[in-house]
XYZ file of C-alpha atoms in Angstrom:
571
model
C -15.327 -1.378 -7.227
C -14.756 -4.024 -4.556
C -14.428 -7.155 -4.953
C -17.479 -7.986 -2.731
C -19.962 -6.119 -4.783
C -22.115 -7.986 -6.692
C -20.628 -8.884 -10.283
C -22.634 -7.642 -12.809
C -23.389 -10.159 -16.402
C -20.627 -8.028 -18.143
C -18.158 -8.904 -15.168
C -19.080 -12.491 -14.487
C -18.057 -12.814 -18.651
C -14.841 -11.216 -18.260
C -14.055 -13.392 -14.969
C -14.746 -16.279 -17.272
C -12.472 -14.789 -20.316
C -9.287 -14.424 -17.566
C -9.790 -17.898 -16.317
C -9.836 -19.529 -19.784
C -6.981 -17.748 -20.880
C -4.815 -18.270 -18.085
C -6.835 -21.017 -15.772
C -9.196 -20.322 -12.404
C -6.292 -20.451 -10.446
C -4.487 -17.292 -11.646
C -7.691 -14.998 -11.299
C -8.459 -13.441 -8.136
C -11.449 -11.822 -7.257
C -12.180 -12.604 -3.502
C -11.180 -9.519 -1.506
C -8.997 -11.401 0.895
C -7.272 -12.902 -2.291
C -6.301 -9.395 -3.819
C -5.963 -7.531 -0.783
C -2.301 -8.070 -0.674
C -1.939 -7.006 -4.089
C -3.651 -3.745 -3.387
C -0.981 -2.193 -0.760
C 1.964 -1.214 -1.452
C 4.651 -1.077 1.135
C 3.871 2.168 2.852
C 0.750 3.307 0.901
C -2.067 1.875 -0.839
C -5.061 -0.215 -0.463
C -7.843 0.561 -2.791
C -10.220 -1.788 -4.134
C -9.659 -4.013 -6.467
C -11.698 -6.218 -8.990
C -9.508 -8.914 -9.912
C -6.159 -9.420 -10.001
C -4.452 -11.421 -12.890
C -1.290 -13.654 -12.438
C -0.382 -15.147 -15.827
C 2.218 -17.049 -17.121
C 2.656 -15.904 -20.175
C 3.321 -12.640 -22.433
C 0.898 -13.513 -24.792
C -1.850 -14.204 -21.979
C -0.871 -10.718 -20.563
C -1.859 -9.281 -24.145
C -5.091 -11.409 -24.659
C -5.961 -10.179 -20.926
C -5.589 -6.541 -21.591
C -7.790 -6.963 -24.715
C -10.541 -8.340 -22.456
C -10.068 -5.389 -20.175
C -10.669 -2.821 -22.919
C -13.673 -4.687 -24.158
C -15.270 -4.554 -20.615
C -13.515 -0.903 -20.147
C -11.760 -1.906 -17.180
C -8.850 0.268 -15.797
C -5.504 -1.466 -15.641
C -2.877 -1.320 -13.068
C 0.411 -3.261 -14.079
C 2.453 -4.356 -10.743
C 5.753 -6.638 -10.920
C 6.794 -6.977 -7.140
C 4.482 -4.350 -5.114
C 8.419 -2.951 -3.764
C 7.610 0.882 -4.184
C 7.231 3.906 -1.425
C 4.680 5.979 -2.853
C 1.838 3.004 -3.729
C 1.990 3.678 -7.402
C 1.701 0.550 -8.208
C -1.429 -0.428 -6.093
C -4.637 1.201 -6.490
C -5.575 4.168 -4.158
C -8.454 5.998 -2.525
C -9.729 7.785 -5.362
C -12.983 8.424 -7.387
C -12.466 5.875 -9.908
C -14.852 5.418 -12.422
C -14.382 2.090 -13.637
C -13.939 -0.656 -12.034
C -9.619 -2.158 -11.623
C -7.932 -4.899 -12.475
C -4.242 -5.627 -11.386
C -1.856 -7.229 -14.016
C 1.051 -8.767 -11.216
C 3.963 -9.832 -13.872
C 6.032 -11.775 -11.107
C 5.337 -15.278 -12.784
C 7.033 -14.163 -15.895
C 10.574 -13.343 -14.932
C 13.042 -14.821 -17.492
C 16.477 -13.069 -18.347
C 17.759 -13.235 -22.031
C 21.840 -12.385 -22.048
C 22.508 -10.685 -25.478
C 25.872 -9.603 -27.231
C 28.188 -12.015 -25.139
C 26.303 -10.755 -21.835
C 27.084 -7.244 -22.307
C 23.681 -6.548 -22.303
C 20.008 -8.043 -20.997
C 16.453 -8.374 -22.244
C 14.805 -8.775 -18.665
C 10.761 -10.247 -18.953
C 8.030 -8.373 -17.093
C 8.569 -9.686 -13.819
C 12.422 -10.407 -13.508
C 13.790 -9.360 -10.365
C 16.919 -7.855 -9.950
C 18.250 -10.782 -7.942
C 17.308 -12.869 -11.058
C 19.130 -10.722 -13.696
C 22.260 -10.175 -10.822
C 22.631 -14.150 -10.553
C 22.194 -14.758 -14.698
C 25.196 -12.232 -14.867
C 27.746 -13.489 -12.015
C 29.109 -16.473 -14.143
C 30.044 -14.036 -16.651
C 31.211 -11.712 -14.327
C 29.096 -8.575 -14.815
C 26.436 -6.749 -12.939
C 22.920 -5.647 -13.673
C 22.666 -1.282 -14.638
C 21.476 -0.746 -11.276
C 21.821 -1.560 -7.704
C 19.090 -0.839 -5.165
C 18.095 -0.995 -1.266
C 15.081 -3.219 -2.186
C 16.798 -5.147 -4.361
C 17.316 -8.119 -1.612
C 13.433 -7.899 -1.138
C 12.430 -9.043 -4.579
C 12.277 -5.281 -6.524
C 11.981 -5.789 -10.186
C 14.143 -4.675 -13.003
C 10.929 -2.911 -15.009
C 9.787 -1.855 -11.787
C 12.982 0.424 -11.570
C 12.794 1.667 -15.023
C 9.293 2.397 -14.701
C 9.667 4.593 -11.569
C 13.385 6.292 -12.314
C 14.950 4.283 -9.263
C 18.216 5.795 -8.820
C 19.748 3.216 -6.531
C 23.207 3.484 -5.374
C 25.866 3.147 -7.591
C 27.006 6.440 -8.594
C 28.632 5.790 -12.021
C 25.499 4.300 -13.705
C 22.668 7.050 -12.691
C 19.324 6.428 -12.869
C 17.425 3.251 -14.202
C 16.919 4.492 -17.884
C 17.095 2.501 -21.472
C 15.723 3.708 -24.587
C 15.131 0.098 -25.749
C 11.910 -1.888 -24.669
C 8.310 -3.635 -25.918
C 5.382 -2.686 -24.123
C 1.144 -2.219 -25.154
C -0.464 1.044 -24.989
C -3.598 2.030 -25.848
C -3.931 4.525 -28.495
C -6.096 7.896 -29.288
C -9.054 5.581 -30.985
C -8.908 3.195 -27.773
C -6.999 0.419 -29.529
C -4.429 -2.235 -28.152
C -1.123 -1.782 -30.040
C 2.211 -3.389 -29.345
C 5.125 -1.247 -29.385
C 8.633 -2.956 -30.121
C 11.821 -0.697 -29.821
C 13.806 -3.667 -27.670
C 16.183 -3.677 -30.775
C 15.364 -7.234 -31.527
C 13.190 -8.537 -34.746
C 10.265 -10.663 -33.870
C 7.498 -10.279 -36.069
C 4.381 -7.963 -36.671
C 1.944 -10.714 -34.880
C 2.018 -9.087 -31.448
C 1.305 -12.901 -29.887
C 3.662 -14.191 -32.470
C 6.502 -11.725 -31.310
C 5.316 -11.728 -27.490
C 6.018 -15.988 -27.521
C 9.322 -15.580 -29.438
C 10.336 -12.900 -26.929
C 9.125 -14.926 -24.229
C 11.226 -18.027 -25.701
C 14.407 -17.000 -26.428
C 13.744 -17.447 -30.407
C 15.175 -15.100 -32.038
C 19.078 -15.382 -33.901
C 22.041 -12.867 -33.234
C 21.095 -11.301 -36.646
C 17.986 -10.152 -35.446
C 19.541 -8.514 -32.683
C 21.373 -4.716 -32.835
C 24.858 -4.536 -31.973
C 26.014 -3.566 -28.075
C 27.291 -0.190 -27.190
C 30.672 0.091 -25.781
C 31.567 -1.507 -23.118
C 32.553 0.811 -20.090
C 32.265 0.800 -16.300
C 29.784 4.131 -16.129
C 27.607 6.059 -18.368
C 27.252 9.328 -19.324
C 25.687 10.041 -16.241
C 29.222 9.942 -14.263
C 30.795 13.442 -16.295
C 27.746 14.750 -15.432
C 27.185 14.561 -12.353
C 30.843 15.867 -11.638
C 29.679 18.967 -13.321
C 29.098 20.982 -9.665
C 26.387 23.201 -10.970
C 22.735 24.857 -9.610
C 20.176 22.158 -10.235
C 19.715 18.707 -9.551
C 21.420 15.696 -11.046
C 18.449 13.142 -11.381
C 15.111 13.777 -10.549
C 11.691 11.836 -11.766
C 10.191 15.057 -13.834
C 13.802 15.154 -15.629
C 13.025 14.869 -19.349
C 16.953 13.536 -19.905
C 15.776 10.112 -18.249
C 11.634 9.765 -19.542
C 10.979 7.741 -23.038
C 8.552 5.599 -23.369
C 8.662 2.978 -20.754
C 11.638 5.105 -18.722
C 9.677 6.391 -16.022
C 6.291 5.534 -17.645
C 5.009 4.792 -14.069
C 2.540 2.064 -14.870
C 0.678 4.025 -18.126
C 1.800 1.587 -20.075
C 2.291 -2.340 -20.027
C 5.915 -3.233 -20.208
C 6.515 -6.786 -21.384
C 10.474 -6.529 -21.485
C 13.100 -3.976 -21.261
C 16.375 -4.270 -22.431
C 19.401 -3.023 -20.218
C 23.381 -2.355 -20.327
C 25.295 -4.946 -17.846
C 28.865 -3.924 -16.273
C 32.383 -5.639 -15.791
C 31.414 -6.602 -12.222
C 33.502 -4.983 -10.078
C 36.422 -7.104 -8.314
C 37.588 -6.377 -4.249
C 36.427 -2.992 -4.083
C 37.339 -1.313 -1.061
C 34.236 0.597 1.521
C 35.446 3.276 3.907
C 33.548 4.042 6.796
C 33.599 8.286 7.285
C 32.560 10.076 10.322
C 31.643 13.467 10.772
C 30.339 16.168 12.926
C 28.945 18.209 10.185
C 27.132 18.303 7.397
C 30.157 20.818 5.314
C 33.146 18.631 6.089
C 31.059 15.824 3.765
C 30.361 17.792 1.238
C 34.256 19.048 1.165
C 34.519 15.422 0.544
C 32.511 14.751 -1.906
C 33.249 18.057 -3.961
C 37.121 16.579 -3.734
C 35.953 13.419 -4.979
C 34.249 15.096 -7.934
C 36.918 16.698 -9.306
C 39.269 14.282 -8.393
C 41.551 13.336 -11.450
C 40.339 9.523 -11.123
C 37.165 7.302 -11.470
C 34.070 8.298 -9.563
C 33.218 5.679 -6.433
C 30.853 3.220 -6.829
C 28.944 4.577 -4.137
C 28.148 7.109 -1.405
C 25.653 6.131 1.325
C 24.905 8.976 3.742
C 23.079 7.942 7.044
C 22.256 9.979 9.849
C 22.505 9.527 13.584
C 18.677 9.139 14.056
C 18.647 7.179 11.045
C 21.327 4.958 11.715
C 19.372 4.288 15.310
C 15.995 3.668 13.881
C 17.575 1.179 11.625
C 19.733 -0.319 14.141
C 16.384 -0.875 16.340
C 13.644 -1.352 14.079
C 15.391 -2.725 11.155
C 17.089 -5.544 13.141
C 14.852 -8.561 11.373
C 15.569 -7.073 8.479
C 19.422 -6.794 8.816
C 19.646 -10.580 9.793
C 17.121 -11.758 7.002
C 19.098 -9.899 4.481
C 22.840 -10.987 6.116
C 21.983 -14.434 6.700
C 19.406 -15.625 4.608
C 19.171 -16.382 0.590
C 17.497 -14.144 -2.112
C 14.848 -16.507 -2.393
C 14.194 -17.053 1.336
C 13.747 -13.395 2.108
C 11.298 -13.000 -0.814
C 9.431 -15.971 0.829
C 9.902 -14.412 4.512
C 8.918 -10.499 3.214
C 5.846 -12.030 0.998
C 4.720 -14.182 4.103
C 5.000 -10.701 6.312
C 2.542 -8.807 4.003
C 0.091 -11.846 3.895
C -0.008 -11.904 7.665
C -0.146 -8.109 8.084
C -3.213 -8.223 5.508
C -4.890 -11.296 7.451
C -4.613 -10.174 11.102
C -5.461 -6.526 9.523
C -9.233 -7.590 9.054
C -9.244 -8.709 13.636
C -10.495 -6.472 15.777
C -7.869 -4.520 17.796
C -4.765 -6.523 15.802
C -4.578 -3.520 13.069
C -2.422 -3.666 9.962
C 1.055 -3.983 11.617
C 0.314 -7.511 12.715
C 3.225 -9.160 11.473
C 5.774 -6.256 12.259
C 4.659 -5.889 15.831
C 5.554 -9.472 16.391
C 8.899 -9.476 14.489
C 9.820 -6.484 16.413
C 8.578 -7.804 20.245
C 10.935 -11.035 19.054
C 14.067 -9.272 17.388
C 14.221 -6.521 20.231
C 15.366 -9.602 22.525
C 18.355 -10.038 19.718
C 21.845 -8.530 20.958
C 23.282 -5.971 18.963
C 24.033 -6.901 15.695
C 26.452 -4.037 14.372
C 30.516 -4.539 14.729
C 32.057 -2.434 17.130
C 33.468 -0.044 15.079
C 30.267 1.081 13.485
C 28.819 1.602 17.223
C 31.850 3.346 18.367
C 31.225 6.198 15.089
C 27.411 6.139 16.161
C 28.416 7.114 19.111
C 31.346 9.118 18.057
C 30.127 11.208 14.911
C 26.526 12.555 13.904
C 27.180 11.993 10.237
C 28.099 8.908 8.381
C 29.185 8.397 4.907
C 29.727 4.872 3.605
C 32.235 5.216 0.696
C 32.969 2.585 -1.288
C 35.760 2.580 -4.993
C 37.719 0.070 -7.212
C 40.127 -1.853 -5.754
C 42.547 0.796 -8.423
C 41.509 3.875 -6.742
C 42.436 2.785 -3.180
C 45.514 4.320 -2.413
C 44.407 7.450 -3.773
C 41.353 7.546 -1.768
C 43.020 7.021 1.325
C 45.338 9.293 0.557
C 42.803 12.329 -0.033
C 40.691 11.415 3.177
C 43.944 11.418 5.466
C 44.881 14.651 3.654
C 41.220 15.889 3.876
C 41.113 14.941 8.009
C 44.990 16.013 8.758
C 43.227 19.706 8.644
C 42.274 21.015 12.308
C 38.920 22.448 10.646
C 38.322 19.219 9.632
C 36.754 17.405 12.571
C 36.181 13.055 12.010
C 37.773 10.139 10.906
C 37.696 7.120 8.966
C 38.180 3.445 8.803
C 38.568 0.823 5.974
C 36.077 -1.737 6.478
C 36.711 -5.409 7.343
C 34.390 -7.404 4.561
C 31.740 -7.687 7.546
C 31.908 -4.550 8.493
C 31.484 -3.533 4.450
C 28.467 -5.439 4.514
C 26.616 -4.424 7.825
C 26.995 -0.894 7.554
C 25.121 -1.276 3.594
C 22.670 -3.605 5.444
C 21.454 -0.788 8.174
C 21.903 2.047 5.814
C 19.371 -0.042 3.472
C 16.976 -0.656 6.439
C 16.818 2.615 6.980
C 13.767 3.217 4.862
C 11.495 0.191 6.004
C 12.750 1.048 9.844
C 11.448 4.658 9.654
C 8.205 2.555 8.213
C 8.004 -0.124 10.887
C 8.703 2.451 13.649
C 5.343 4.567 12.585
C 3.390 1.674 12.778
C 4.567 -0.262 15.490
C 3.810 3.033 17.642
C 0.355 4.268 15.331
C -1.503 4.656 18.795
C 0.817 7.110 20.573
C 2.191 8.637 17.157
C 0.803 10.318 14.128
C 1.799 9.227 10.536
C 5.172 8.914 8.600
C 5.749 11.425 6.258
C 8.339 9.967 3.689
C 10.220 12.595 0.830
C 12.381 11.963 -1.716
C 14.091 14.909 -2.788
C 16.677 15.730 -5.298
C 18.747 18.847 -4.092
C 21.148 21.214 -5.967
C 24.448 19.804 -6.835
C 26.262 22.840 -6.081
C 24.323 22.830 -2.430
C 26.635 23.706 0.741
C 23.807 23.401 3.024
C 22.296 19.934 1.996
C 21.007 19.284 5.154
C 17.866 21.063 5.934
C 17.095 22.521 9.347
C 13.307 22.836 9.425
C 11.793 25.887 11.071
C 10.548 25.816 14.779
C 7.088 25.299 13.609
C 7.735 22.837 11.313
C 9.968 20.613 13.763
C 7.548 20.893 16.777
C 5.317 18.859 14.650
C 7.340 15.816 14.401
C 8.519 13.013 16.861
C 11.655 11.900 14.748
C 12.979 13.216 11.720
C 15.585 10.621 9.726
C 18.243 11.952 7.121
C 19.764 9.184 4.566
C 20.327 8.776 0.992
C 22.699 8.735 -2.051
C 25.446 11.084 -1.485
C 26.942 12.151 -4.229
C 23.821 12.609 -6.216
C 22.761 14.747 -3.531
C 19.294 12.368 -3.733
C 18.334 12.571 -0.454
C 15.249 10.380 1.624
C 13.956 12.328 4.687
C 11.726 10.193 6.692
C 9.270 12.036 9.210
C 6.857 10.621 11.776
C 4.777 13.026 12.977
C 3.340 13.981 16.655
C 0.036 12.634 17.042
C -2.932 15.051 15.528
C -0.834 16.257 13.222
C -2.007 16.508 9.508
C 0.701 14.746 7.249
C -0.957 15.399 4.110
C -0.730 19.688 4.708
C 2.723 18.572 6.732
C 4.613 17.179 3.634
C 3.483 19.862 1.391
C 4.502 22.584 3.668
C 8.307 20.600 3.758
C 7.769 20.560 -0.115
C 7.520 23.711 -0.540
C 10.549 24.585 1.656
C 12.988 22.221 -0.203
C 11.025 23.922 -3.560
C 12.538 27.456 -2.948
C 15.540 25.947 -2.393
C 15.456 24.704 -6.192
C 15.120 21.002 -5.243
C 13.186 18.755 -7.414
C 10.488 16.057 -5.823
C 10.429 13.050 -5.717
C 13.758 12.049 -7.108
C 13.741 8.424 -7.758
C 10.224 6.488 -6.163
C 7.928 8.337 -8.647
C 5.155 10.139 -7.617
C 2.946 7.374 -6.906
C -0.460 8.359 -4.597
C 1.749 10.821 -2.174
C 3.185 13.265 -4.867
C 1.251 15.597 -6.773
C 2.783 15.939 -10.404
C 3.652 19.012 -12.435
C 1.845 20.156 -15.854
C 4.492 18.860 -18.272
C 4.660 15.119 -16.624
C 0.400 14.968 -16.639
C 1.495 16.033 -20.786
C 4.063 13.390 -21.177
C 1.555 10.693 -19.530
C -1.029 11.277 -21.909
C 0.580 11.243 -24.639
C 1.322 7.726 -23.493
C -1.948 6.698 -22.320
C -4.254 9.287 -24.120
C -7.442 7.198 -22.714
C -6.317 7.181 -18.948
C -6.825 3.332 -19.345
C -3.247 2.229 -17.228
C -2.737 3.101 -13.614
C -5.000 6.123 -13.320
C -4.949 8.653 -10.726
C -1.053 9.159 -10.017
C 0.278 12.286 -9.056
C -2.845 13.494 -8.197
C -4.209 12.988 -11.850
C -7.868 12.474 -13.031
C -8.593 8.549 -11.838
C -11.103 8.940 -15.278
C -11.664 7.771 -18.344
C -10.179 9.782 -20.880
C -9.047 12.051 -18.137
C -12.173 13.704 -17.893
């Protein structure tokens, strides 16, 4: 329903119900006010009744109970960071009408069992839970491309965000307190976080929200280690993928629960934070010679890296072009500024989006006309292998596995057949070449729109190929590739998750477009998407629609993803 319908009695008393429970201020109902609540960063936009910002736990719960009452659908959303607009409403035929729960007032971190672990609050960020950890010198269970622009730590649970650090695997704990609503349409709280506090849910919801709790109350730590099971197997070289959203290893509860459920706090592993690691810079001219590498990495009788970034030469140039704001923002400025520069971006885009002949991209087109008067912000080295070498791998291990590191890529490249080099990076070097190889996803993004009247749309996929897969990188058929203006290869190496960004030629549908690519990177045995969820661009299979009604049997959270019934009761 939008919000400039006219409220019916019914509505106009839940209105009043949010705004005593959390005050006038934090309910939004005006369409300009929840417009920027209702797209997500490439997809999105649906209408929107109200959107909720409390303060509290407890006025989260005494909101959703309002919602039921008035039979409201419910979309939870921490920092509106994902790719496939799950966590905004779509187009769809929704039958009731939607109110957004945005958590990112509530974003307190609780450091448990002498920091070796972390009860994050509905909202944290995983800036937030990465600065609560640095005086004790660990790090959070994940590190991801978005993390810089204010992603959130439930936000990456929720979705099965891989992120880059090879060791850990996917965002995935067994251990969290969320509300669901059950078979008979009830409000229950559900509290596995491994912490007593109570059978009151608003009891237990302030004492989690507090702090108030004793060590007692709290179950012991696992061991401490610098990876998880996830590192043995993923060195297991083998025909299917390693991580992968529909992967029943990494869903329980609120572990890639997507939204059907409301996630007060999860509780996560942290890491010994890992001291002067050393980043190589590889460059190839094909696709094998880098996975030779990475297959002699694998069964390497030492530590996995930390990480393995591929880029690609037209990724690497979109991101050196149209991520170039981005890359300075992120290098130069603090967490907390580039929240406030990204947030003020997506209230301008949403503004200017309503004048006639601005269109959506308001804010990028500007930033773009400005930054392409910039000089080159890449060291010399990194241009040089741009210019050099088609394919890039960013490599990056303990300060322990060094020397043997180096010595297996100067082995590896002493072969004739093996055709590229590498470089140890200077700490600026370390950190530009992450920067553009993180850009990459919201250049592909800016490039589409910034050109929208000359170009069609960008097709985004997230794919989780084979592990035992010589031929990672996909050539696309002649009919396929005629279709597109640019096609952009990155992603997480050694997982073999891979993001393949398309813009396609003007005319062209992207809907029947990605499903076509789908269904080529199906045969194949791949597994889609890998780590954004499926959000409103994937369709999901039978057993994930099964495991998300089991959680929300009454299709009352986030309806309508993956191509699900938008319905009550999934009717």
């Amino acid at each position: 329903m939008p919000s400039s319908q006219p409220v019916t009695e019914s509505q106009q008393k839940a209105l009043d119900e949010f705004k005593a429970i959390m005050g006038a201020d934090k309910v939004l109902h005006a369409e300009h006010a929840t417009r920027p609540f209702s797209k997500g960063y490439r997809f999105g936009g649906g209408a929107l009744f109200a959107v909720l910002r409390p303060t509290s736990l407890v006025e989260i719960w005494k909101a959703l109970q309002v919602c039921l009452e008035h039979d409201f659908m419910v979309i939870p959303q921490a920092s509106n960071t994902g790719l496939t607009g799950g966590s905004g409403p779509g187009f769809q035929d929704y039958d009731r009408p939607i109110v957004l729960i945005s958590t990112h007032l509530i974003n307190r971190v609780h450091l448990i069992n002498n920091a070796q672990e972390a009860i994050s609050l509905a909202g944290t960020t995983l800036i937030q839970l990465t600065d609560a950890l640095k005086p004790h010198e660990r790090e959070p269970h994940s590190v991801i491309g978005s993390t810089s622009i204010g992603a959130s730590v439930i936000g990456g649970i929720a979705n099965n965000s891989g992120g880059s650090q090879i060791r850990k695997g996917p965002a995935f704990t067994r251990e969290a307190i969320y509300a669901r609503v059950n078979e008979q349409g009830s409000l229950e709280l559900v509290n596995h976080l491994g912490i007593s506090l109570g059978d009151d849910p608003e009891v237990a919801l302030d004492r989690l929200q507090r702090g108030d709790w004793s060590p007692a109350d709290v179950t012991a730590a696992p061991e401490d280690s610098k990876e998880t099971e996830y590192a043995e197997y993923l060195r297991q070289i083998e025909p299917s993928p390693a991580r992968y959203n529909s992967n029943p290893k990494y869903l329980f509860e609120a572990s890639g629960s997507a939204g059907k459920v409301m996630v007060f706090a999860v509780r996560t592993r942290t890491f010994p934070l890992e001291k002067s690691p050393t980043t190589f810079y590889i460059g190839t001219h094909t696709p094998r010679a880098l996975e030779e590498i990475r297959r002699r990495f694998l069964s390497a009788d030492m530590p996995l890296p930390i990480a393995a970034e591929y880029m690609g030469r037209s990724a690497f140039d979109l991101a050196e072009k149209y991520g170039k704001d981005t890359f300075v923002f992120l290098k130069y400025l603090s967490p907390a500024v580039q929240t406030r520069m990204f947030a003020f971006k997506t209230w301008a885009n949403g503004v200017f989006s309503k004048v006639p002949g601005v269109g959506l991209t308001f804010a990028d087109t500007v930033s773009q006309f400005i930054f392409d008067r910039f000089p080159a912000q890449l060291p010399k080295r990194l241009m040089d292998y741009r210019n050099r070498f088609e394919h890039h791998l960013i490599l990056t291990v303990s300060d322990a596995q060094r020397a043997e590191s180096e010595a297996l890529l100067k082995d590896f490249f002493t072969s004739e057949k093996n055709l590229g080099d590498f470089f140890i990076c200077t700490a600026d070097e370390e950190k530009s070449a992450n920067l553009n190889r993180f850009g990459a996803a919201s250049a592909a993004t800016r490039y589409a729109g910034v050109k929208r009247k000359e170009l069609g749309e960008l097709i985004p996929i997230d794919v989780a190929l084979c592990r035992d897969d010589w031929d990672w990188l996909e050539t696309l058929p002649p009919e396929i590739a005629d279709q597109l203006d640019v096609a952009a290869y990155y992603g997480h190496f050694f997982c073999h998750v891979m993001h393949q960004d398309y813009v396609a030629k003007k005319g062209v549908d992207p809907h029947k477009l990605h499903d076509e690519i789908q269904e080529l990177l199906e045969a194949r045995g791949a597994k889609l998407p890998a780590e954004h969820n499926y959000g409103r661009l994937y369709r999901m299979p039978d057993a994930m629609v099964e495991h998300f009604k089991r959680l929300d049997p009454t299709n009352t959270f986030n309806a309508g993803i993956g191509g699900t019934s938008p319905k009550k009761n999934w009717a």
